[in-house]
Tab-separated table of C-alpha atoms in Angstrom:
chain	number	residue	atom	x	y	z
A	1	UNK	CA	-49.757	-50.724	22.628
A	2	UNK	CA	-47.300	-53.006	24.415
A	3	UNK	CA	-44.230	-51.477	22.786
A	4	UNK	CA	-41.320	-50.402	25.012
A	5	UNK	CA	-40.786	-46.644	25.127
A	6	UNK	CA	-37.054	-46.894	24.462
A	7	UNK	CA	-37.799	-48.957	21.329
A	8	UNK	CA	-40.215	-46.306	20.110
A	9	UNK	CA	-37.708	-43.539	20.746
A	10	UNK	CA	-34.543	-45.275	19.565
A	11	UNK	CA	-35.868	-47.273	16.630
A	12	UNK	CA	-39.113	-45.703	15.425
A	13	UNK	CA	-37.837	-42.262	16.359
A	14	UNK	CA	-40.974	-40.309	17.186
A	15	UNK	CA	-41.835	-38.986	20.647
A	16	UNK	CA	-44.743	-36.868	19.383
A	17	UNK	CA	-47.050	-37.145	16.394
A	18	UNK	CA	-48.959	-34.118	15.133
A	19	UNK	CA	-52.688	-34.569	14.571
A	20	UNK	CA	-55.116	-32.218	12.915
A	21	UNK	CA	-58.454	-31.625	14.623
A	22	UNK	CA	-61.312	-33.754	13.303
A	23	UNK	CA	-63.005	-30.703	11.793
A	24	UNK	CA	-59.903	-29.615	9.861
A	25	UNK	CA	-59.624	-30.543	6.201
A	26	UNK	CA	-56.518	-31.234	4.111
A	27	UNK	CA	-56.786	-27.808	2.483
A	28	UNK	CA	-57.058	-26.105	5.900
A	29	UNK	CA	-53.572	-27.393	6.748
A	30	UNK	CA	-52.345	-26.418	3.291
A	31	UNK	CA	-53.920	-22.971	3.604
A	32	UNK	CA	-52.156	-22.354	6.921
A	33	UNK	CA	-48.805	-23.331	5.379
A	34	UNK	CA	-49.245	-21.040	2.365
A	35	UNK	CA	-50.464	-18.135	4.494
A	36	UNK	CA	-47.400	-18.468	6.694
A	37	UNK	CA	-45.279	-18.174	3.556
A	38	UNK	CA	-47.252	-15.130	2.345
A	39	UNK	CA	-46.902	-13.456	5.756
A	40	UNK	CA	-43.173	-13.968	5.674
A	41	UNK	CA	-42.835	-12.715	2.100
A	42	UNK	CA	-45.472	-10.059	1.464
A	43	UNK	CA	-46.486	-9.443	-2.127
A	44	UNK	CA	-46.060	-13.009	-3.375
A	45	UNK	CA	-49.766	-13.800	-3.497
A	46	UNK	CA	-50.645	-11.701	-6.555
A	47	UNK	CA	-47.771	-13.243	-8.523
A	48	UNK	CA	-48.703	-16.925	-8.250
A	49	UNK	CA	-49.006	-18.308	-11.777
A	50	UNK	CA	-49.479	-21.966	-10.871
A	51	UNK	CA	-49.969	-24.147	-7.800
A	52	UNK	CA	-49.585	-27.902	-7.363
A	53	UNK	CA	-50.923	-29.668	-4.266
A	54	UNK	CA	-49.384	-33.050	-3.401
A	55	UNK	CA	-51.908	-35.187	-1.530
A	56	UNK	CA	-53.475	-38.635	-1.454
A	57	UNK	CA	-55.960	-37.664	1.235
A	58	UNK	CA	-57.877	-34.891	-0.493
A	59	UNK	CA	-60.813	-32.910	0.876
A	60	UNK	CA	-64.105	-34.832	0.727
A	61	UNK	CA	-64.028	-37.443	-2.018
A	62	UNK	CA	-61.394	-35.761	-4.173
A	63	UNK	CA	-63.808	-34.046	-6.562
A	64	UNK	CA	-63.254	-31.179	-7.079
A	65	UNK	CA	-59.489	-31.397	-6.839
A	66	UNK	CA	-58.298	-30.068	-3.490
A	67	UNK	CA	-56.012	-27.558	-5.192
A	68	UNK	CA	-59.188	-25.867	-6.526
A	69	UNK	CA	-60.550	-25.592	-2.964
A	70	UNK	CA	-57.186	-24.326	-1.743
A	71	UNK	CA	-57.077	-21.784	-4.576
A	72	UNK	CA	-60.484	-20.484	-3.441
A	73	UNK	CA	-59.512	-20.337	0.238
A	74	UNK	CA	-56.329	-18.429	-0.573
A	75	UNK	CA	-58.043	-16.051	-3.007
A	76	UNK	CA	-55.392	-16.609	-5.684
A	77	UNK	CA	-55.644	-14.979	-9.134
A	78	UNK	CA	-58.160	-16.542	-11.551
A	79	UNK	CA	-55.383	-16.932	-14.120
A	80	UNK	CA	-53.465	-19.255	-11.780
A	81	UNK	CA	-53.266	-22.874	-13.029
A	82	UNK	CA	-53.843	-25.414	-10.251
A	83	UNK	CA	-53.660	-29.193	-10.071
A	84	UNK	CA	-53.292	-32.031	-7.580
A	85	UNK	CA	-50.440	-34.519	-7.667
A	86	UNK	CA	-51.355	-37.935	-6.257
A	87	UNK	CA	-48.109	-39.141	-4.716
A	88	UNK	CA	-46.991	-40.134	-1.233
A	89	UNK	CA	-43.513	-39.983	0.294
A	90	UNK	CA	-41.762	-39.443	-3.052
A	91	UNK	CA	-44.189	-36.604	-3.822
A	92	UNK	CA	-42.102	-33.603	-2.852
A	93	UNK	CA	-39.144	-34.393	-5.110
A	94	UNK	CA	-41.382	-35.513	-7.978
A	95	UNK	CA	-43.561	-32.458	-7.365
A	96	UNK	CA	-40.533	-30.177	-7.695
A	97	UNK	CA	-39.607	-31.771	-11.019
A	98	UNK	CA	-43.197	-31.716	-12.346
A	99	UNK	CA	-43.818	-28.114	-11.291
A	100	UNK	CA	-40.512	-26.900	-12.701
A	101	UNK	CA	-41.164	-28.609	-16.057
A	102	UNK	CA	-44.697	-27.165	-16.165
A	103	UNK	CA	-43.445	-23.676	-15.369
A	104	UNK	CA	-40.659	-23.857	-17.936
A	105	UNK	CA	-42.958	-25.150	-20.685
A	106	UNK	CA	-45.519	-22.404	-20.002
A	107	UNK	CA	-43.043	-19.597	-19.451
A	108	UNK	CA	-44.251	-19.089	-15.875
A	109	UNK	CA	-41.934	-17.275	-13.525
A	110	UNK	CA	-43.570	-18.103	-10.196
A	111	UNK	CA	-45.484	-20.944	-8.597
A	112	UNK	CA	-46.312	-22.797	-5.421
A	113	UNK	CA	-45.684	-26.404	-4.499
A	114	UNK	CA	-47.878	-27.365	-1.555
A	115	UNK	CA	-47.869	-30.661	0.342
A	116	UNK	CA	-50.652	-31.724	2.699
A	117	UNK	CA	-51.423	-35.375	3.314
A	118	UNK	CA	-52.923	-35.902	6.782
A	119	UNK	CA	-52.733	-39.646	7.381
A	120	UNK	CA	-54.796	-39.308	10.552
A	121	UNK	CA	-57.772	-39.516	8.161
A	122	UNK	CA	-56.876	-43.127	7.366
A	123	UNK	CA	-54.981	-44.412	10.405
A	124	UNK	CA	-56.504	-46.978	12.706
A	125	UNK	CA	-55.368	-45.753	16.161
A	126	UNK	CA	-55.118	-49.370	17.348
A	127	UNK	CA	-52.811	-50.450	14.505
A	128	UNK	CA	-49.300	-50.537	16.002
A	129	UNK	CA	-47.710	-50.718	12.530
A	130	UNK	CA	-48.927	-47.263	11.533
A	131	UNK	CA	-50.277	-45.408	14.578
A	132	UNK	CA	-46.797	-44.676	16.000
A	133	UNK	CA	-45.254	-43.344	12.790
A	134	UNK	CA	-47.367	-40.877	10.854
A	135	UNK	CA	-47.993	-37.253	11.750
A	136	UNK	CA	-50.098	-34.593	10.021
A	137	UNK	CA	-48.349	-31.678	8.395
A	138	UNK	CA	-48.371	-29.319	5.426
A	139	UNK	CA	-45.754	-27.229	3.659
A	140	UNK	CA	-45.568	-24.526	1.006
A	141	UNK	CA	-42.557	-24.026	-1.261
A	142	UNK	CA	-42.173	-20.922	-3.415
A	143	UNK	CA	-40.989	-21.709	-6.939
A	144	UNK	CA	-39.341	-18.997	-8.963
A	145	UNK	CA	-37.249	-18.546	-12.080
A	146	UNK	CA	-34.684	-16.972	-9.743
A	147	UNK	CA	-34.597	-19.723	-7.100
A	148	UNK	CA	-32.603	-20.018	-3.907
A	149	UNK	CA	-32.125	-23.725	-4.675
A	150	UNK	CA	-31.717	-25.084	-8.198
A	151	UNK	CA	-33.060	-28.537	-8.955
A	152	UNK	CA	-30.131	-30.636	-10.216
A	153	UNK	CA	-29.819	-34.273	-11.262
A	154	UNK	CA	-32.675	-36.620	-10.371
A	155	UNK	CA	-33.509	-40.303	-10.217
A	156	UNK	CA	-37.012	-41.765	-10.104
A	157	UNK	CA	-38.296	-45.311	-9.913
A	158	UNK	CA	-40.951	-47.682	-8.678
A	159	UNK	CA	-41.271	-51.340	-7.676
A	160	UNK	CA	-44.951	-51.475	-8.540
A	161	UNK	CA	-45.193	-55.224	-7.838
A	162	UNK	CA	-45.028	-54.205	-4.168
A	163	UNK	CA	-47.760	-51.535	-4.337
A	164	UNK	CA	-49.812	-53.413	-1.758
A	165	UNK	CA	-47.139	-52.954	0.902
A	166	UNK	CA	-48.729	-49.591	1.705
A	167	UNK	CA	-52.364	-49.197	0.763
A	168	UNK	CA	-55.798	-48.195	1.969
A	169	UNK	CA	-58.551	-50.758	2.343
A	170	UNK	CA	-61.989	-50.008	3.742
A	171	UNK	CA	-60.804	-46.532	4.609
A	172	UNK	CA	-57.846	-47.686	6.742
A	173	UNK	CA	-54.139	-47.659	6.014
A	174	UNK	CA	-52.370	-51.012	5.922
A	175	UNK	CA	-48.587	-51.178	5.969
A	176	UNK	CA	-46.237	-54.124	5.536
A	177	UNK	CA	-43.227	-52.711	7.352
A	178	UNK	CA	-40.790	-55.458	6.391
A	179	UNK	CA	-41.525	-55.108	2.670
A	180	UNK	CA	-41.000	-51.365	2.865
A	181	UNK	CA	-37.746	-51.804	4.784
A	182	UNK	CA	-36.474	-54.375	2.260
A	183	UNK	CA	-37.488	-52.071	-0.599
A	184	UNK	CA	-35.680	-49.091	0.936
A	185	UNK	CA	-32.540	-51.039	1.857
A	186	UNK	CA	-32.351	-52.585	-1.611
A	187	UNK	CA	-33.163	-49.580	-3.830
A	188	UNK	CA	-32.463	-46.286	-2.067
A	189	UNK	CA	-28.657	-46.614	-1.819
A	190	UNK	CA	-28.613	-47.372	-5.564
A	191	UNK	CA	-30.794	-44.353	-6.346
A	192	UNK	CA	-28.539	-42.040	-4.339
A	193	UNK	CA	-25.463	-43.459	-6.047
A	194	UNK	CA	-27.140	-42.991	-9.439
A	195	UNK	CA	-27.808	-39.304	-8.753
A	196	UNK	CA	-24.259	-38.746	-7.511
A	197	UNK	CA	-22.917	-40.473	-10.613
A	198	UNK	CA	-25.141	-38.417	-12.950
A	199	UNK	CA	-23.971	-35.234	-11.238
A	200	UNK	CA	-20.345	-36.451	-11.190
A	201	UNK	CA	-20.197	-35.917	-7.456
A	202	UNK	CA	-18.912	-37.929	-4.525
A	203	UNK	CA	-20.487	-38.159	-1.072
A	204	UNK	CA	-17.965	-35.580	0.144
A	205	UNK	CA	-19.253	-33.035	-2.399
A	206	UNK	CA	-22.726	-33.030	-0.809
A	207	UNK	CA	-23.213	-31.172	2.468
A	208	UNK	CA	-26.325	-32.998	3.693
A	209	UNK	CA	-28.410	-35.981	2.637
A	210	UNK	CA	-32.052	-35.407	3.600
A	211	UNK	CA	-33.660	-38.843	3.609
A	212	UNK	CA	-37.365	-39.435	4.023
A	213	UNK	CA	-37.864	-40.229	7.724
A	214	UNK	CA	-39.911	-43.413	7.353
A	215	UNK	CA	-38.465	-44.218	10.764
A	216	UNK	CA	-35.202	-43.517	12.551
A	217	UNK	CA	-34.216	-47.133	11.897
A	218	UNK	CA	-34.576	-46.807	8.109
A	219	UNK	CA	-32.629	-43.535	8.048
A	220	UNK	CA	-29.831	-45.013	10.177
A	221	UNK	CA	-29.719	-48.174	8.056
A	222	UNK	CA	-29.320	-46.125	4.854
A	223	UNK	CA	-26.807	-43.825	6.543
A	224	UNK	CA	-24.713	-46.857	7.513
A	225	UNK	CA	-24.966	-48.557	4.135
A	226	UNK	CA	-23.896	-45.454	2.231
A	227	UNK	CA	-21.311	-44.254	4.742
A	228	UNK	CA	-23.120	-40.962	5.356
A	229	UNK	CA	-22.471	-40.797	9.100
A	230	UNK	CA	-23.262	-37.321	10.422
A	231	UNK	CA	-24.792	-36.157	7.134
A	232	UNK	CA	-28.390	-37.368	7.505
A	233	UNK	CA	-30.217	-35.221	10.072
A	234	UNK	CA	-33.234	-36.831	11.756
A	235	UNK	CA	-35.272	-33.915	13.076
A	236	UNK	CA	-38.837	-35.205	12.943
A	237	UNK	CA	-38.984	-36.536	16.526
A	238	UNK	CA	-41.712	-34.128	17.513
A	239	UNK	CA	-44.069	-34.399	14.550
A	240	UNK	CA	-43.570	-37.803	12.881
A	241	UNK	CA	-43.485	-38.997	9.307
A	242	UNK	CA	-45.573	-36.417	7.455
A	243	UNK	CA	-45.375	-38.220	4.091
A	244	UNK	CA	-44.765	-35.732	1.222
A	245	UNK	CA	-44.307	-32.918	3.752
A	246	UNK	CA	-41.380	-34.683	5.457
A	247	UNK	CA	-38.532	-33.436	3.254
A	248	UNK	CA	-39.559	-29.760	3.079
A	249	UNK	CA	-40.143	-29.848	6.864
A	250	UNK	CA	-36.596	-31.149	7.352
A	251	UNK	CA	-35.350	-28.350	5.074
A	252	UNK	CA	-37.173	-25.845	7.258
A	253	UNK	CA	-35.846	-27.324	10.509
A	254	UNK	CA	-32.206	-27.852	9.573
A	255	UNK	CA	-29.833	-24.911	9.355
A	256	UNK	CA	-28.916	-24.814	5.660
A	257	UNK	CA	-27.070	-21.505	5.859
A	258	UNK	CA	-23.702	-23.188	5.368
A	259	UNK	CA	-24.920	-25.785	2.867
A	260	UNK	CA	-24.392	-25.187	-0.846
A	261	UNK	CA	-25.443	-28.575	-2.120
A	262	UNK	CA	-27.882	-31.072	-0.587
A	263	UNK	CA	-29.490	-34.315	-1.697
A	264	UNK	CA	-33.162	-35.111	-1.109
A	265	UNK	CA	-34.570	-38.633	-1.286
A	266	UNK	CA	-38.232	-39.468	-0.778
A	267	UNK	CA	-39.501	-43.048	-0.875
A	268	UNK	CA	-42.583	-45.023	0.083
A	269	UNK	CA	-46.082	-45.370	-1.398
A	270	UNK	CA	-45.964	-47.209	-4.709
A	271	UNK	CA	-43.386	-48.417	-3.742
A	272	UNK	CA	-41.633	-45.509	-5.389
A	273	UNK	CA	-38.646	-43.284	-4.895
A	274	UNK	CA	-37.521	-39.856	-6.058
A	275	UNK	CA	-34.043	-38.480	-5.463
A	276	UNK	CA	-32.569	-35.132	-6.433
A	277	UNK	CA	-29.699	-32.753	-5.869
A	278	UNK	CA	-30.507	-29.186	-4.824
A	279	UNK	CA	-27.813	-26.644	-5.449
A	280	UNK	CA	-27.797	-23.182	-3.884
A	281	UNK	CA	-27.690	-20.453	-6.504
A	282	UNK	CA	-24.505	-18.407	-6.820
A	283	UNK	CA	-26.472	-15.271	-5.934
A	284	UNK	CA	-27.588	-16.727	-2.620
A	285	UNK	CA	-24.148	-18.171	-1.914
A	286	UNK	CA	-22.810	-14.629	-2.194
A	287	UNK	CA	-25.582	-13.310	0.057
A	288	UNK	CA	-24.624	-15.848	2.690
A	289	UNK	CA	-21.032	-14.753	2.789
B	1	UNK	CA	-25.386	-74.418	-9.269
B	2	UNK	CA	-23.895	-75.070	-5.816
B	3	UNK	CA	-25.741	-73.565	-2.873
B	4	UNK	CA	-23.863	-71.158	-0.635
B	5	UNK	CA	-24.865	-72.028	2.943
B	6	UNK	CA	-23.561	-69.761	5.711
B	7	UNK	CA	-21.744	-71.069	8.769
B	8	UNK	CA	-22.556	-69.975	12.287
B	9	UNK	CA	-19.549	-67.661	12.118
B	10	UNK	CA	-20.792	-66.094	8.861
B	11	UNK	CA	-24.115	-65.218	10.473
B	12	UNK	CA	-22.390	-63.834	13.558
B	13	UNK	CA	-20.338	-61.620	11.237
B	14	UNK	CA	-23.547	-60.305	9.665
B	15	UNK	CA	-25.006	-59.574	13.108
B	16	UNK	CA	-21.777	-57.840	14.181
B	17	UNK	CA	-21.796	-55.659	11.085
B	18	UNK	CA	-25.472	-54.741	11.364
B	19	UNK	CA	-25.955	-54.213	15.104
B	20	UNK	CA	-23.425	-51.843	16.578
B	21	UNK	CA	-24.050	-52.383	20.282
B	22	UNK	CA	-24.464	-56.177	20.328
B	23	UNK	CA	-21.913	-58.830	21.325
B	24	UNK	CA	-22.281	-62.133	19.448
B	25	UNK	CA	-19.525	-63.968	21.360
B	26	UNK	CA	-22.056	-65.511	23.760
B	27	UNK	CA	-24.786	-66.085	21.189
B	28	UNK	CA	-25.469	-69.811	20.889
B	29	UNK	CA	-26.631	-71.305	17.596
B	30	UNK	CA	-30.087	-72.163	18.892
B	31	UNK	CA	-30.483	-69.025	21.005
B	32	UNK	CA	-33.591	-67.115	19.881
B	33	UNK	CA	-32.672	-63.633	18.727
B	34	UNK	CA	-35.489	-62.025	20.701
B	35	UNK	CA	-34.315	-63.741	23.924
B	36	UNK	CA	-30.753	-62.559	23.246
B	37	UNK	CA	-31.895	-58.931	23.026
B	38	UNK	CA	-32.119	-58.535	19.242
B	39	UNK	CA	-35.309	-56.584	18.534
B	40	UNK	CA	-37.696	-57.119	15.628
B	41	UNK	CA	-36.197	-54.335	13.469
B	42	UNK	CA	-32.638	-55.604	13.847
B	43	UNK	CA	-33.932	-59.115	13.085
B	44	UNK	CA	-35.524	-57.752	9.898
B	45	UNK	CA	-32.225	-56.079	8.959
B	46	UNK	CA	-30.226	-59.283	9.564
B	47	UNK	CA	-32.619	-61.266	7.356
B	48	UNK	CA	-32.374	-58.614	4.624
B	49	UNK	CA	-28.580	-58.930	4.537
B	50	UNK	CA	-28.766	-62.738	4.611
B	51	UNK	CA	-31.202	-62.683	1.687
B	52	UNK	CA	-28.897	-60.475	-0.371
B	53	UNK	CA	-25.698	-62.271	0.570
B	54	UNK	CA	-26.956	-65.815	0.036
B	55	UNK	CA	-29.423	-65.135	-2.818
B	56	UNK	CA	-32.292	-66.624	-0.888
B	57	UNK	CA	-35.818	-65.374	-0.301
B	58	UNK	CA	-37.105	-65.431	3.272
B	59	UNK	CA	-40.867	-64.798	3.165
B	60	UNK	CA	-42.803	-63.486	6.160
B	61	UNK	CA	-44.060	-66.946	7.087
B	62	UNK	CA	-40.435	-68.152	7.450
B	63	UNK	CA	-39.398	-65.392	9.874
B	64	UNK	CA	-40.255	-67.519	12.889
B	65	UNK	CA	-38.068	-70.350	11.595
B	66	UNK	CA	-35.242	-67.892	10.929
B	67	UNK	CA	-35.226	-66.508	14.472
B	68	UNK	CA	-31.893	-68.098	15.487
B	69	UNK	CA	-28.556	-68.818	13.836
B	70	UNK	CA	-29.392	-72.526	13.560
B	71	UNK	CA	-32.819	-71.683	12.156
B	72	UNK	CA	-31.333	-69.495	9.411
B	73	UNK	CA	-28.758	-72.127	8.431
B	74	UNK	CA	-31.422	-74.835	8.332
B	75	UNK	CA	-33.776	-72.624	6.282
B	76	UNK	CA	-31.087	-71.838	3.695
B	77	UNK	CA	-30.072	-75.503	3.444
B	78	UNK	CA	-33.662	-76.419	2.571
B	79	UNK	CA	-34.524	-73.357	0.449
B	80	UNK	CA	-34.551	-73.529	-3.356
B	81	UNK	CA	-31.724	-71.688	-5.135
B	82	UNK	CA	-32.872	-68.299	-6.493
B	83	UNK	CA	-32.101	-67.585	-10.153
């Protein structure tokens, strides 16, 4: 594509990008993620009371909702409530807040938050603005009324006047990289400061800041602006920006054993952001000792 | 309202603060950033800081004009003041 390899590695940050096979659907990736979770924790499947699937690239034309197809593929209980959440890079944090509120209002004790948004469905392989950034991925997060991580203070927002900075036209993704960079540099530090202020915390009180890996350059720019040096792991080199799956994939890849409090910040499509604090429960802190 | 126009030194200070491994001491006013080894992402970052610091909007079609220190100064001199 005429882009120097060291630029790709040092600035964009991705040496490999994961791609689903052409025959695989969004719910196939999601199914694999959930099954991996069920294999690791046997007995969960029969207890699922609700499931939310975050995607903007659903199976087929989006009707029925992909969460219904995923529910069928997983053989979940008929009483399980399922719905899709149409959000991009801010989808995981917003999904956590939506799912928790839904569970609390309905008295549910258990649920699943699934992310699966394979951008390879909409990427033009010859478009240098997008083809070197996005990877396909899916994640499954178990939600419980006795969680390992508690959702703490949050901050959400959107600069909707810039919604055309990242959009699909004629089936292909178009991205205005400079507008997204300007959006992130202008609004994300403020959002993180807002959450810290709400939680009455300083940067030193948070063990890690997991920032959406739009690119290595964006993460490093935010790290520098906020003075977070050494606290923002970039671990997506070998799979790419997996949109709403990015943050839970970082959580899976980073050793959080010694972390009691982390901050998550997703930003992108919309152009929106969602920031939250996750706090390890006292029970699990004790178990880690 | 009086317009705040940066000097060459002001812009060099921005570049120094934004690009860790770059030496501005030999950067001439009319030296194109790309020829001096400043890549497109660092250029974008420099323009973001300039926009914030000098309350000026630099649209995409002005990026080419703002591709040197002299170009940025000239653009800001001619640009309307942002409210």
